[in-house]
PDB file of C-alpha atoms in Angstrom:
ATOM      1  CA  MET A 428       0.000   0.000   0.000  1.00 48.00           C
ATOM      2  CA  SER A 429       1.398   3.404  -0.978  1.00 59.00           C
ATOM      3  CA  ARG A 430       2.299   5.765   1.854  1.00 92.00           C
ATOM      4  CA  ILE A 431       2.950   9.042   0.079  1.00 97.00           C
ATOM      5  CA  ALA A 432      -0.024  10.635  -1.623  1.00 98.00           C
ATOM      6  CA  ILE A 433       0.689  13.306  -4.228  1.00 98.00           C
ATOM      7  CA  PHE A 434      -2.352  15.453  -4.995  1.00 98.00           C
ATOM      8  CA  ASP A 435      -3.086  17.756  -7.874  1.00 98.00           C
ATOM      9  CA  CYS A 436      -4.739  20.979  -6.658  1.00 97.00           C
ATOM     10  CA  ASP A 437      -7.287  22.560  -9.056  1.00 96.00           C
ATOM     11  CA  GLY A 438     -10.021  20.075  -9.852  1.00 96.00           C
ATOM     12  CA  THR A 439      -8.792  17.575  -7.260  1.00 98.00           C
ATOM     13  CA  LEU A 440      -8.485  19.367  -3.925  1.00 98.00           C
ATOM     14  CA  VAL A 441     -10.299  22.603  -4.773  1.00 97.00           C
ATOM     15  CA  ASP A 442     -12.869  23.856  -7.259  1.00 96.00           C
ATOM     16  CA  GLY A 443     -11.342  26.973  -8.767  1.00 90.00           C
ATOM     17  CA  GLN A 444     -12.777  26.767 -12.266  1.00 91.00           C
ATOM     18  CA  ALA A 445     -14.701  30.053 -12.119  1.00 92.00           C
ATOM     19  CA  ASN A 446     -11.547  31.941 -11.131  1.00 93.00           C
ATOM     20  CA  VAL A 447      -9.525  30.309 -13.898  1.00 94.00           C
ATOM     21  CA  CYS A 448     -12.123  30.987 -16.576  1.00 96.00           C
ATOM     22  CA  GLU A 449     -12.595  34.637 -15.616  1.00 96.00           C
ATOM     23  CA  ALA A 450      -8.854  35.358 -15.484  1.00 96.00           C
ATOM     24  CA  MET A 451      -8.345  33.565 -18.798  1.00 97.00           C
ATOM     25  CA  GLU A 452     -11.103  35.575 -20.469  1.00 97.00           C
ATOM     26  CA  GLU A 453      -9.521  38.798 -19.216  1.00 97.00           C
ATOM     27  CA  ALA A 454      -6.098  37.717 -20.486  1.00 97.00           C
ATOM     28  CA  PHE A 455      -7.457  37.090 -23.981  1.00 98.00           C
ATOM     29  CA  ALA A 456      -9.407  40.364 -23.931  1.00 97.00           C
ATOM     30  CA  ALA A 457      -6.221  42.245 -23.007  1.00 96.00           C
ATOM     31  CA  ALA A 458      -4.668  40.839 -26.199  1.00 96.00           C
ATOM     32  CA  SER A 459      -7.761  41.749 -28.260  1.00 97.00           C
ATOM     33  CA  LEU A 460      -8.487  38.071 -28.823  1.00 97.00           C
ATOM     34  CA  ALA A 461     -11.735  36.172 -28.529  1.00 96.00           C
ATOM     35  CA  ALA A 462     -11.654  34.000 -25.428  1.00 96.00           C
ATOM     36  CA  PRO A 463     -11.917  30.231 -25.924  1.00 96.00           C
ATOM     37  CA  PRO A 464     -15.097  28.506 -24.745  1.00 97.00           C
ATOM     38  CA  ARG A 465     -15.072  27.781 -21.027  1.00 96.00           C
ATOM     39  CA  ALA A 466     -15.280  24.065 -21.710  1.00 94.00           C
ATOM     40  CA  LEU A 467     -11.932  24.291 -23.512  1.00 96.00           C
ATOM     41  CA  ILE A 468     -10.424  26.499 -20.801  1.00 96.00           C
ATOM     42  CA  ARG A 469     -11.324  23.886 -18.200  1.00 94.00           C
ATOM     43  CA  ARG A 470      -9.601  21.211 -20.266  1.00 93.00           C
ATOM     44  CA  ALA A 471      -6.346  23.190 -20.101  1.00 94.00           C
ATOM     45  CA  VAL A 472      -6.375  23.374 -16.301  1.00 94.00           C
ATOM     46  CA  GLY A 473      -3.384  21.483 -14.927  1.00 92.00           C
ATOM     47  CA  LEU A 474      -0.901  22.599 -17.548  1.00 93.00           C
ATOM     48  CA  SER A 475       1.594  25.345 -16.814  1.00 94.00           C
ATOM     49  CA  LEU A 476       0.370  28.659 -18.185  1.00 94.00           C
ATOM     50  CA  PRO A 477       2.399  28.939 -21.417  1.00 95.00           C
ATOM     51  CA  GLN A 478       1.499  25.361 -22.337  1.00 95.00           C
ATOM     52  CA  ALA A 479      -2.150  26.037 -21.535  1.00 96.00           C
ATOM     53  CA  MET A 480      -2.069  29.054 -23.828  1.00 97.00           C
ATOM     54  CA  GLY A 481      -0.590  26.906 -26.589  1.00 96.00           C
ATOM     55  CA  LEU A 482      -3.467  24.469 -26.199  1.00 96.00           C
ATOM     56  CA  LEU A 483      -6.044  27.248 -26.213  1.00 97.00           C
ATOM     57  CA  LEU A 484      -4.464  29.144 -29.125  1.00 97.00           C
ATOM     58  CA  PRO A 485      -2.648  26.540 -31.254  1.00 96.00           C
ATOM     59  CA  GLU A 486      -1.456  29.036 -33.863  1.00 95.00           C
ATOM     60  CA  SER A 487       0.272  31.217 -31.252  1.00 96.00           C
ATOM     61  CA  THR A 488       4.031  31.663 -30.939  1.00 97.00           C
ATOM     62  CA  PRO A 489       5.974  31.054 -27.709  1.00 96.00           C
ATOM     63  CA  ASP A 490       6.229  34.821 -27.227  1.00 97.00           C
ATOM     64  CA  GLN A 491       2.466  35.204 -27.565  1.00 97.00           C
ATOM     65  CA  GLN A 492       1.908  32.349 -25.148  1.00 97.00           C
ATOM     66  CA  GLU A 493       4.140  33.972 -22.554  1.00 97.00           C
ATOM     67  CA  MET A 494       2.410  37.330 -23.079  1.00 97.00           C
ATOM     68  CA  LEU A 495      -0.996  35.735 -22.512  1.00 97.00           C
ATOM     69  CA  ALA A 496       0.359  33.864 -19.497  1.00 96.00           C
ATOM     70  CA  GLU A 497       1.588  37.113 -17.939  1.00 97.00           C
ATOM     71  CA  SER A 498      -1.778  38.773 -18.611  1.00 97.00           C
ATOM     72  CA  TYR A 499      -3.454  35.846 -16.863  1.00 96.00           C
ATOM     73  CA  ARG A 500      -1.143  36.215 -13.854  1.00 95.00           C
ATOM     74  CA  ILE A 501      -1.925  39.926 -13.638  1.00 96.00           C
ATOM     75  CA  ALA A 502      -5.677  39.282 -13.835  1.00 96.00           C
ATOM     76  CA  PHE A 503      -5.535  36.553 -11.208  1.00 94.00           C
ATOM     77  CA  ARG A 504      -3.464  38.667  -8.815  1.00 93.00           C
ATOM     78  CA  GLU A 505      -5.915  41.540  -9.219  1.00 95.00           C
ATOM     79  CA  HIS A 506      -8.845  39.240  -8.489  1.00 94.00           C
ATOM     80  CA  ARG A 507      -7.069  38.095  -5.341  1.00 90.00           C
ATOM     81  CA  ARG A 508      -6.393  41.696  -4.297  1.00 92.00           C
ATOM     82  CA  GLN A 509     -10.074  42.438  -4.741  1.00 95.00           C
ATOM     83  CA  GLY A 510     -11.077  39.434  -2.662  1.00 92.00           C
ATOM     84  CA  ARG A 511     -12.746  37.754  -5.640  1.00 92.00           C
ATOM     85  CA  ILE A 512     -10.902  34.425  -5.505  1.00 90.00           C
ATOM     86  CA  ASP A 513     -13.059  31.537  -4.358  1.00 92.00           C
ATOM     87  CA  GLU A 514     -11.370  28.111  -4.278  1.00 95.00           C
ATOM     88  CA  PRO A 515     -13.501  25.900  -2.027  1.00 97.00           C
ATOM     89  CA  LEU A 516     -12.257  22.483  -1.041  1.00 98.00           C
ATOM     90  CA  PHE A 517     -14.370  19.738  -2.537  1.00 98.00           C
ATOM     91  CA  GLU A 518     -16.647  18.333   0.145  1.00 97.00           C
ATOM     92  CA  GLY A 519     -14.864  15.759   2.279  1.00 97.00           C
ATOM     93  CA  ILE A 520     -11.330  16.622   1.108  1.00 98.00           C
ATOM     94  CA  GLY A 521     -10.319  18.419   4.322  1.00 98.00           C
ATOM     95  CA  PRO A 522     -11.251  15.526   6.622  1.00 97.00           C
ATOM     96  CA  LEU A 523      -9.615  13.033   4.234  1.00 98.00           C
ATOM     97  CA  LEU A 524      -6.309  14.922   4.236  1.00 98.00           C
ATOM     98  CA  ARG A 525      -6.310  15.147   8.025  1.00 98.00           C
ATOM     99  CA  ARG A 526      -7.122  11.443   8.347  1.00 97.00           C
ATOM    100  CA  LEU A 527      -4.299  10.478   5.993  1.00 97.00           C
ATOM    101  CA  HIS A 528      -1.869  12.715   7.866  1.00 96.00           C
ATOM    102  CA  GLN A 529      -2.893  11.219  11.197  1.00 96.00           C
ATOM    103  CA  ASP A 530      -2.494   7.718   9.752  1.00 94.00           C
ATOM    104  CA  GLY A 531       1.143   8.428   8.889  1.00 94.00           C
ATOM    105  CA  TRP A 532       0.885   9.239   5.202  1.00 96.00           C
ATOM    106  CA  GLN A 533       3.214  11.828   3.763  1.00 97.00           C
ATOM    107  CA  LEU A 534       1.230  14.289   1.649  1.00 98.00           C
ATOM    108  CA  ALA A 535       2.453  16.356  -1.307  1.00 98.00           C
ATOM    109  CA  VAL A 536       1.061  18.579  -4.040  1.00 98.00           C
ATOM    110  CA  ALA A 537       2.079  18.647  -7.704  1.00 98.00           C
ATOM    111  CA  THR A 538       0.270  21.450  -9.503  1.00 97.00           C
ATOM    112  CA  GLY A 539       0.344  23.794 -12.452  1.00 94.00           C
ATOM    113  CA  LYS A 540      -0.430  26.667 -10.070  1.00 93.00           C
ATOM    114  CA  SER A 541       2.250  29.118  -9.027  1.00 92.00           C
ATOM    115  CA  ARG A 542       3.857  28.578  -5.631  1.00 95.00           C
ATOM    116  CA  ARG A 543       2.356  31.847  -4.399  1.00 93.00           C
ATOM    117  CA  GLY A 544      -1.113  30.798  -5.527  1.00 92.00           C
ATOM    118  CA  LEU A 545      -0.803  27.319  -4.050  1.00 96.00           C
ATOM    119  CA  CYS A 546       0.488  28.553  -0.695  1.00 96.00           C
ATOM    120  CA  HIS A 547      -2.311  31.118  -0.491  1.00 94.00           C
ATOM    121  CA  CYS A 548      -4.889  28.438  -1.307  1.00 96.00           C
ATOM    122  CA  LEU A 549      -3.623  25.936   1.269  1.00 98.00           C
ATOM    123  CA  ALA A 550      -3.282  28.613   3.958  1.00 97.00           C
ATOM    124  CA  ALA A 551      -6.816  29.857   3.319  1.00 95.00           C
ATOM    125  CA  HIS A 552      -8.108  26.380   4.160  1.00 97.00           C
ATOM    126  CA  GLY A 553      -5.778  25.852   7.121  1.00 97.00           C
ATOM    127  CA  ILE A 554      -4.145  22.765   5.621  1.00 98.00           C
ATOM    128  CA  SER A 555      -0.628  23.993   4.808  1.00 98.00           C
ATOM    129  CA  ASP A 556       0.913  22.035   7.673  1.00 98.00           C
ATOM    130  CA  LEU A 557      -0.374  18.722   6.309  1.00 98.00           C
ATOM    131  CA  PHE A 558       1.944  18.767   3.284  1.00 98.00           C
ATOM    132  CA  CYS A 559       5.644  17.960   3.339  1.00 97.00           C
ATOM    133  CA  SER A 560       6.384  18.742  -0.334  1.00 98.00           C
ATOM    134  CA  LEU A 561       4.914  21.358  -2.675  1.00 98.00           C
ATOM    135  CA  GLN A 562       5.836  21.225  -6.363  1.00 98.00           C
ATOM    136  CA  THR A 563       4.582  23.977  -8.665  1.00 97.00           C
ATOM    137  CA  ALA A 564       4.862  25.386 -12.167  1.00 93.00           C
ATOM    138  CA  ASP A 565       7.401  27.927 -10.901  1.00 94.00           C
ATOM    139  CA  ASP A 566      10.102  25.301 -10.542  1.00 94.00           C
ATOM    140  CA  HIS A 567       9.368  22.548 -13.064  1.00 96.00           C
ATOM    141  CA  PRO A 568       8.408  21.808 -16.656  1.00 95.00           C
ATOM    142  CA  SER A 569       4.695  21.518 -17.302  1.00 96.00           C
ATOM    143  CA  LYS A 570       2.819  18.308 -16.697  1.00 97.00           C
ATOM    144  CA  PRO A 571       2.979  15.608 -17.966  1.00 97.00           C
ATOM    145  CA  ASP A 572       6.750  15.865 -17.522  1.00 98.00           C
ATOM    146  CA  PRO A 573       7.540  13.736 -14.422  1.00 98.00           C
ATOM    147  CA  ALA A 574       9.841  16.341 -12.819  1.00 98.00           C
ATOM    148  CA  MET A 575       7.349  17.314 -10.094  1.00 98.00           C
ATOM    149  CA  ILE A 576       6.918  13.735  -8.931  1.00 98.00           C
ATOM    150  CA  ALA A 577      10.666  13.134  -9.097  1.00 98.00           C
ATOM    151  CA  ALA A 578      11.160  16.157  -6.844  1.00 98.00           C
ATOM    152  CA  VAL A 579       8.582  14.872  -4.351  1.00 98.00           C
ATOM    153  CA  LEU A 580      10.316  11.502  -4.179  1.00 97.00           C
ATOM    154  CA  TRP A 581      13.737  13.134  -3.763  1.00 96.00           C
ATOM    155  CA  GLU A 582      12.519  15.494  -1.021  1.00 95.00           C
ATOM    156  CA  THR A 583      10.751  12.775   0.951  1.00 94.00           C
ATOM    157  CA  GLY A 584      13.182   9.935   0.344  1.00 93.00           C
ATOM    158  CA  ALA A 585      10.334   7.779  -0.953  1.00 93.00           C
ATOM    159  CA  GLN A 586      10.522   5.262  -3.765  1.00 95.00           C
ATOM    160  CA  ALA A 587       8.158   5.296  -6.718  1.00 96.00           C
ATOM    161  CA  HIS A 588       6.436   2.125  -5.504  1.00 95.00           C
ATOM    162  CA  ASP A 589       5.633   3.897  -2.203  1.00 95.00           C
ATOM    163  CA  ALA A 590       3.731   6.714  -3.936  1.00 97.00           C
ATOM    164  CA  VAL A 591       0.373   7.352  -5.537  1.00 97.00           C
ATOM    165  CA  MET A 592      -0.613  10.330  -7.712  1.00 98.00           C
ATOM    166  CA  ILE A 593      -4.194  11.556  -7.331  1.00 98.00           C
ATOM    167  CA  GLY A 594      -5.526  13.912  -9.983  1.00 98.00           C
ATOM    168  CA  ASP A 595      -8.393  14.844 -12.238  1.00 97.00           C
ATOM    169  CA  THR A 596      -6.720  15.246 -15.638  1.00 97.00           C
ATOM    170  CA  SER A 597      -4.988  13.114 -18.221  1.00 97.00           C
ATOM    171  CA  PHE A 598      -1.897  15.283 -17.609  1.00 97.00           C
ATOM    172  CA  ASP A 599      -1.748  13.929 -14.047  1.00 98.00           C
ATOM    173  CA  MET A 600      -2.138  10.327 -15.196  1.00 98.00           C
ATOM    174  CA  LEU A 601       0.534  10.672 -17.887  1.00 98.00           C
ATOM    175  CA  MET A 602       2.893  12.331 -15.401  1.00 98.00           C
ATOM    176  CA  ALA A 603       2.417   9.481 -12.947  1.00 98.00           C
ATOM    177  CA  SER A 604       3.008   6.895 -15.658  1.00 98.00           C
ATOM    178  CA  ALA A 605       6.205   8.645 -16.755  1.00 98.00           C
ATOM    179  CA  ALA A 606       7.420   8.656 -13.153  1.00 98.00           C
ATOM    180  CA  GLY A 607       6.557   5.010 -12.568  1.00 97.00           C
ATOM    181  CA  VAL A 608       4.021   5.908  -9.891  1.00 97.00           C
ATOM    182  CA  ARG A 609       0.551   4.449  -9.361  1.00 97.00           C
ATOM    183  CA  ALA A 610      -2.255   6.810 -10.395  1.00 98.00           C
ATOM    184  CA  ILE A 611      -5.802   7.300  -9.120  1.00 98.00           C
ATOM    185  CA  GLY A 612      -8.122   9.503 -11.134  1.00 98.00           C
ATOM    186  CA  VAL A 613     -10.974  11.505  -9.610  1.00 98.00           C
ATOM    187  CA  ASP A 614     -14.144  12.047 -11.603  1.00 97.00           C
ATOM    188  CA  TRP A 615     -15.171  15.390 -10.069  1.00 97.00           C
ATOM    189  CA  GLY A 616     -12.625  17.510 -11.952  1.00 95.00           C
ATOM    190  CA  TYR A 617     -11.950  18.551 -15.542  1.00 94.00           C
ATOM    191  CA  HIS A 618     -11.352  15.383 -17.594  1.00 96.00           C
ATOM    192  CA  HIS A 619     -13.694  12.428 -18.057  1.00 95.00           C
ATOM    193  CA  ALA A 620     -13.146   9.050 -16.421  1.00 97.00           C
ATOM    194  CA  GLU A 621     -12.594   7.388 -19.803  1.00 97.00           C
ATOM    195  CA  GLU A 622      -9.704   9.755 -20.530  1.00 97.00           C
ATOM    196  CA  LEU A 623      -8.142   9.129 -17.141  1.00 98.00           C
ATOM    197  CA  LEU A 624      -8.239   5.379 -17.621  1.00 98.00           C
ATOM    198  CA  ALA A 625      -6.899   5.671 -21.173  1.00 98.00           C
ATOM    199  CA  THR A 626      -3.914   7.722 -19.989  1.00 98.00           C
ATOM    200  CA  GLY A 627      -2.817   5.475 -17.150  1.00 97.00           C
ATOM    201  CA  ALA A 628      -5.165   5.651 -14.172  1.00 98.00           C
ATOM    202  CA  ASP A 629      -5.177   2.405 -12.218  1.00 97.00           C
ATOM    203  CA  ARG A 630      -8.638   3.328 -11.041  1.00 97.00           C
ATOM    204  CA  VAL A 631     -11.039   6.263 -11.205  1.00 98.00           C
ATOM    205  CA  VAL A 632     -13.140   7.154  -8.174  1.00 98.00           C
ATOM    206  CA  ASP A 633     -16.464   8.974  -8.323  1.00 97.00           C
ATOM    207  CA  THR A 634     -16.541  10.395  -4.799  1.00 97.00           C
ATOM    208  CA  VAL A 635     -14.215  11.520  -2.011  1.00 97.00           C
ATOM    209  CA  GLU A 636     -15.700   8.729   0.103  1.00 97.00           C
ATOM    210  CA  GLU A 637     -14.569   6.171  -2.472  1.00 97.00           C
ATOM    211  CA  LEU A 638     -11.090   7.685  -2.521  1.00 97.00           C
ATOM    212  CA  ALA A 639     -10.975   7.602   1.270  1.00 96.00           C
ATOM    213  CA  ALA A 640     -11.940   3.937   1.266  1.00 95.00           C
ATOM    214  CA  MET A 641      -9.010   3.158  -1.029  1.00 93.00           C
ATOM    215  CA  LEU A 642      -6.449   5.113   0.950  1.00 92.00           C
ATOM    216  CA  THR A 643      -7.443   4.512   4.564  1.00 81.00           C
ATOM    217  CA  VAL A 644      -7.473   0.714   4.602  1.00 64.00           C
ATOM    218  CA  PRO A 645      -5.041  -0.758   7.167  1.00 54.00           C
ATOM    219  CA  HIS A 646      -1.431  -0.590   5.956  1.00 49.00           C
ATOM    220  CA  GLY A 647       0.494  -3.760   5.261  1.00 45.00           C
TER     221      GLY A 647
END
């Protein structure tokens, strides 16, 4: 049984889709571009910002992608300054994290968010102290590159067979596969269960209760 659980953030721990969509629409408007449909924006969640922009605007150049990414960062920071950011934990996630921590699991996050954004999010929910490793887009290539998971394993001294990646997108599943880590998909985020299974999920859970049942069985 794995004893280090690596969680994605947006779409897995918290529901921040409204914030993402609004900031993305403002970023495209600042560049005098029509914003992509929200359904497509949600599909890009999990990628680092320049890569997300490339997915949303395939004909764009790397310079344009970075420009859009910076506009997104500016919009998101302004929303936070105005108190408009709402990133609620999915129901049951807080108690699950605390139960895992009490049971001796090491907990980590691997996310396309910035470190500043992730730290603010975790602190707002009073769960920062539960995590021993935080890996963000600031320090690593975009998912599905396995660098974030490799960093978690290095920081914690864990082996790949001791770890499980829990996420809601195919990017998370592909990252786990590339790192040689078991993957559990959650069906309350941004990609469909069929996609998660097709990209390497060992199993997809429909509810937090089902995830808890998988992770809180007696060890050994």
